[in-house]
Amino acid sequence: MSEPHTSTELATEKLREAILSGELLPGDRLHQDRLAEMLGISRTPLRAALTTLAQTGLVSYESNRGFYVREFSIADVSGAFQVRAELEAMACRLAAANMTDTARKLLNDLVAEGDRLLEPGALLPENLGAYRRMNVNFHTAVMDLAGNPWIRTFVQSLHNVPAASDRVIMWRDFRVIERSHDDHHRIARALAKGQGERAAAIMREHITFALEHLDLQLKLYPQDFLRMPSPDKPAKGRKASRSKRSSE
Amino acid sequence: MSEPHTSTELATEKLREAILSGELLPGDRLHQDRLAEMLGISRTPLRAALTTLAQTGLVSYESNRGFYVREFSIADVSGAFQVRAELEAMACRLAAANMTDTARKLLNDLVAEGDRLLEPGALLPENLGAYRRMNVNFHTAVMDLAGNPWIRTFVQSLHNVPAASDRVIMWRDFRVIERSHDDHHRIARALAKGQGERAAAIMREHITFALEHLDLQLKLYPQDFLRMPSPDKPAKGRKASRSKRSSE
DNA sequence: AATCGGATAAATGTGTTCATTTCTTTTGCA
DNA sequence: TGCAAAAGAAATGAACACATTTATCCGATT
């Protein structure tokens, strides 16, 4: 183990994963003793984990009334993209003033890595993880170059918004991926030349388009992205009904 | 009691206040036993409070090594203003599209309240709290009108950065206050007319100037704003060292 | 019959205790 | 004398148990 994970951190990660993957549905009550038993830990570290997630925004909490999986509205999701676009555009403006040779090389390497992964003319399933990692690293690198720690902090926390996270965005159309990666090319070039405003403009459009595309995908394949607590269509698994649940 | 404050929430508030007011110094170790005894509670709710503050960013935490009062760098503080400027400018652009008559009235009332408080030609001590409240309400109102919940969330969390919070900014110069309040006038008017870009520009300058002014004040009266952990001057108040801690 | 009220049950909040990790001190050895 | 390793002390992490609050159910009253 590289990091001495404590029970609390372990539980936090498991719960975050369960929520972001949709295993736990928005609005679900998070019973402490049941969850504790499920995870094989006591209530003490579980409560710590839930407290953390509550501050993160993934779960909501009311005194003496327990924790719930937070429900995100459409406004939350699109708002997340809006703010991300603004913050990362800002990062570009700032980063352009801090470009060094090593910075240029870093961005170039990341872009080249993307080129390599897209070389086959399609995003192969075995390359999906690597591509996502490259994508995250590219955006993170730009934000780090900006020298403003808050940008990365906030963008990071926006990735906890279910449908707004890079992890759940499925690009079904290869042309979209290519176009998106071409944005990376342009951003890297613009930054290398110190053209901050231009890089910012591309970045803003880069992210705004991601929202537009998500919007479209949402209409086409809603069940794959958002599992809203729809009253008539309970998706799958357990439902957040107030009556007694037969199982579990 | 209007709200059934629990021990945890109470402790959270007390600790937040203690940190923001400078009672607890950056870098201070937060011993659980002692703090619990000081606050008259057990370690369990205290840990919950510390966990919350850790996620908020006011304290740092390492597994098995405890909590510390987070140390903010100059980059953190100026970065907080930068991001605030960007986010609140964004709020103006968005709010301009959502202006209604009630919105116009709300902003006008807040501005009028400010006029009333500044009427004497000086910011009287007894009006200081009311003015700050008005200021916070004005900015909050604009962000709410933007319709993007994340803007307010993030700006709110930036107010937890010690010197970047409105609460610790002391305006020593009345002309600065007048000028600042005049910005509010202009922003309200611009928004009322739907001039989003103009309002955004004023807001950006409004906040950027606050940073510039803080910078100046910092040089003039450093001890009033930032209490950096100076190795030779233990500041004041309660001990940061347990028995004999020679160095560090 | 409906609603208000109280009693019971369930879940959360907190105090306490024990286990584990980390830090300090001391002791042994080169 | 200096360093290193081990033993002791102290602090954190987790489990357990108790107290308090909230929810549910049943019955009485209007």
Coordinates of C-alpha atoms in Angstrom, one line a residue, chain A residues 53-241:
Chain A
L53 CA -18.8 13.8 1.5
A54 CA -21.4 16.2 2.8
Q55 CA -18.9 19.0 2.7
T56 CA -17.8 17.9 -0.7
G57 CA -21.4 18.2 -1.8
L58 CA -22.1 14.7 -2.8
V59 CA -24.4 14.0 0.1
S60 CA -26.8 16.3 2.0
Y61 CA -27.2 16.3 5.7
E62 CA -29.7 17.6 8.3
S63 CA -29.2 17.5 12.0
N64 CA -30.8 14.5 13.6
R65 CA -32.3 13.5 10.4
G66 CA -29.5 11.8 8.6
F67 CA -27.6 11.8 5.4
Y68 CA -29.1 11.6 1.9
V69 CA -27.5 11.2 -1.5
R70 CA -27.7 14.7 -2.9
E71 CA -30.0 15.4 -5.8
F72 CA -28.5 17.4 -8.6
S73 CA -30.7 19.5 -10.8
I74 CA -30.2 20.2 -14.5
A75 CA -29.1 23.7 -13.4
D76 CA -26.5 22.2 -11.2
V77 CA -25.0 20.2 -14.0
S78 CA -25.1 22.9 -16.7
G79 CA -23.9 25.4 -14.1
A80 CA -21.0 23.2 -13.3
F81 CA -19.9 23.3 -17.0
Q82 CA -20.4 27.1 -17.1
V83 CA -18.2 27.7 -14.2
R84 CA -15.6 25.2 -15.3
A85 CA -15.5 27.0 -18.7
E86 CA -14.9 30.3 -17.0
L87 CA -12.3 29.0 -14.5
E88 CA -10.3 27.0 -17.0
A89 CA -10.4 29.9 -19.5
M90 CA -9.1 32.1 -16.7
A91 CA -6.4 29.4 -16.1
C92 CA -5.3 29.8 -19.7
R93 CA -5.0 33.6 -19.5
L94 CA -2.8 33.2 -16.4
A95 CA -0.8 30.2 -17.7
A96 CA 0.2 32.1 -20.8
A97 CA 2.2 34.4 -18.7
N98 CA 4.0 31.6 -16.9
M99 CA 5.1 29.5 -19.9
T100 CA 8.6 28.0 -19.6
D101 CA 10.4 25.5 -21.8
T102 CA 9.5 22.6 -19.4
A103 CA 5.9 23.8 -19.4
R104 CA 5.8 23.7 -23.2
K105 CA 7.3 20.3 -23.2
L106 CA 4.8 19.0 -20.7
L107 CA 1.9 20.1 -22.7
N108 CA 3.4 18.9 -25.9
D109 CA 4.0 15.5 -24.4
L110 CA 0.4 15.2 -23.3
V111 CA -0.9 16.2 -26.6
A112 CA 1.5 13.7 -28.3
E113 CA 0.2 11.0 -26.0
G114 CA -3.3 11.8 -27.2
D115 CA -2.2 11.7 -30.8
R116 CA -0.8 8.2 -30.2
L117 CA -4.0 7.0 -28.5
L118 CA -6.1 8.3 -31.4
E119 CA -3.8 7.1 -34.1
P120 CA -5.8 3.9 -34.9
G121 CA -8.6 6.1 -36.2
A122 CA -10.8 5.2 -33.3
L123 CA -10.7 5.2 -29.5
L124 CA -10.1 1.6 -28.7
P125 CA -11.7 0.3 -25.5
E126 CA -8.3 -0.6 -24.1
N127 CA -7.2 3.0 -24.6
L128 CA -10.2 4.6 -23.0
G129 CA -8.7 4.8 -19.6
A130 CA -5.4 6.1 -20.8
Y131 CA -7.2 8.8 -22.9
R132 CA -9.2 9.9 -20.0
R133 CA -6.1 10.2 -17.9
M134 CA -4.4 12.2 -20.5
N135 CA -7.4 14.5 -20.8
V136 CA -7.5 15.1 -17.0
N137 CA -3.7 15.6 -16.9
F138 CA -3.8 18.1 -19.7
H139 CA -6.5 20.2 -18.0
T140 CA -4.8 19.9 -14.7
A141 CA -1.4 20.9 -16.1
V142 CA -2.9 24.1 -17.5
M143 CA -4.5 24.9 -14.2
D144 CA -1.3 24.3 -12.4
L145 CA 0.6 26.5 -14.8
A146 CA -1.9 29.3 -13.9
G147 CA -0.4 29.5 -10.5
N148 CA -3.7 30.1 -8.8
P149 CA -4.5 27.1 -6.5
W150 CA -8.2 27.9 -6.2
I151 CA -8.9 27.2 -9.8
R152 CA -7.8 23.7 -9.5
T153 CA -9.5 23.2 -6.2
F154 CA -12.9 24.3 -7.6
V155 CA -12.7 22.5 -10.8
Q156 CA -11.7 19.4 -8.9
S157 CA -14.9 19.8 -6.8
L158 CA -17.0 20.3 -9.9
H159 CA -15.8 16.9 -11.0
N160 CA -17.9 15.5 -8.2
V161 CA -21.0 16.6 -9.9
P162 CA -22.3 13.4 -11.4
A163 CA -22.8 14.1 -15.0
A164 CA -20.3 16.9 -15.2
S165 CA -17.3 14.7 -14.3
D166 CA -15.0 13.7 -17.1
R167 CA -15.4 10.1 -15.9
V168 CA -19.0 9.7 -17.0
I169 CA -18.7 11.5 -20.3
M170 CA -18.9 8.9 -23.0
W171 CA -17.9 10.1 -26.3
R172 CA -19.8 8.0 -28.8
D173 CA -18.7 9.8 -31.8
F174 CA -15.0 9.6 -32.8
R175 CA -15.2 12.8 -34.7
V176 CA -16.1 14.6 -31.5
I177 CA -13.1 13.1 -29.8
E178 CA -10.8 14.2 -32.6
R179 CA -12.3 17.7 -32.6
S180 CA -11.9 17.8 -28.8
H181 CA -8.3 16.7 -29.0
D182 CA -7.6 19.2 -31.7
D183 CA -8.7 21.8 -29.2
H184 CA -5.9 20.6 -27.0
H185 CA -3.5 21.0 -29.8
R186 CA -4.6 24.6 -30.4
I187 CA -4.6 25.4 -26.7
A188 CA -1.1 24.1 -26.2
R189 CA 0.2 26.0 -29.3
A190 CA -1.5 29.2 -28.2
L191 CA -0.1 28.9 -24.7
A192 CA 3.4 28.2 -26.0
K193 CA 3.2 31.4 -27.9
G194 CA 1.9 33.3 -24.9
Q195 CA -1.5 33.9 -26.6
G196 CA -3.5 33.8 -23.4
E197 CA -6.7 35.3 -24.6
R198 CA -6.8 33.0 -27.6
A199 CA -6.1 29.9 -25.5
A200 CA -8.8 31.1 -23.1
A201 CA -11.3 31.4 -25.9
I202 CA -10.6 27.9 -27.2
M203 CA -10.8 26.5 -23.7
R204 CA -14.1 28.1 -23.1
E205 CA -15.5 26.8 -26.3
H206 CA -13.9 23.4 -25.6
I207 CA -15.9 23.0 -22.3
T208 CA -19.0 24.7 -23.5
F209 CA -19.2 22.3 -26.4
A210 CA -18.8 19.4 -23.9
L211 CA -21.9 20.7 -22.2
E212 CA -23.8 21.0 -25.5
H213 CA -22.7 17.5 -26.4
L214 CA -23.7 16.1 -23.0
D215 CA -27.1 17.8 -23.5
L216 CA -27.6 16.0 -26.8
Q217 CA -26.5 12.7 -25.4
L218 CA -28.8 13.3 -22.5
K219 CA -31.7 13.5 -24.8
L220 CA -30.6 10.5 -26.8
Y221 CA -29.5 8.2 -23.9
P222 CA -30.8 9.7 -20.7
Q223 CA -30.5 6.5 -18.6
D224 CA -26.8 6.3 -19.3
F225 CA -25.9 9.6 -17.7
L226 CA -28.4 10.9 -15.1
R227 CA -30.3 8.7 -12.8
M228 CA -32.8 11.2 -11.6
P229 CA -35.3 10.0 -9.1
S230 CA -38.0 9.8 -11.7
P231 CA -41.4 9.1 -10.1
D232 CA -42.6 6.7 -12.9
K233 CA -39.3 5.1 -14.0
P234 CA -37.3 3.8 -11.0
A235 CA -34.3 3.0 -13.2
K236 CA -32.9 0.0 -11.4
G237 CA -32.0 -1.3 -8.0
R238 CA -33.4 0.0 -4.8
K239 CA -35.8 2.9 -4.8
A240 CA -36.0 5.8 -2.4
S241 CA -39.4 5.0 -1.0

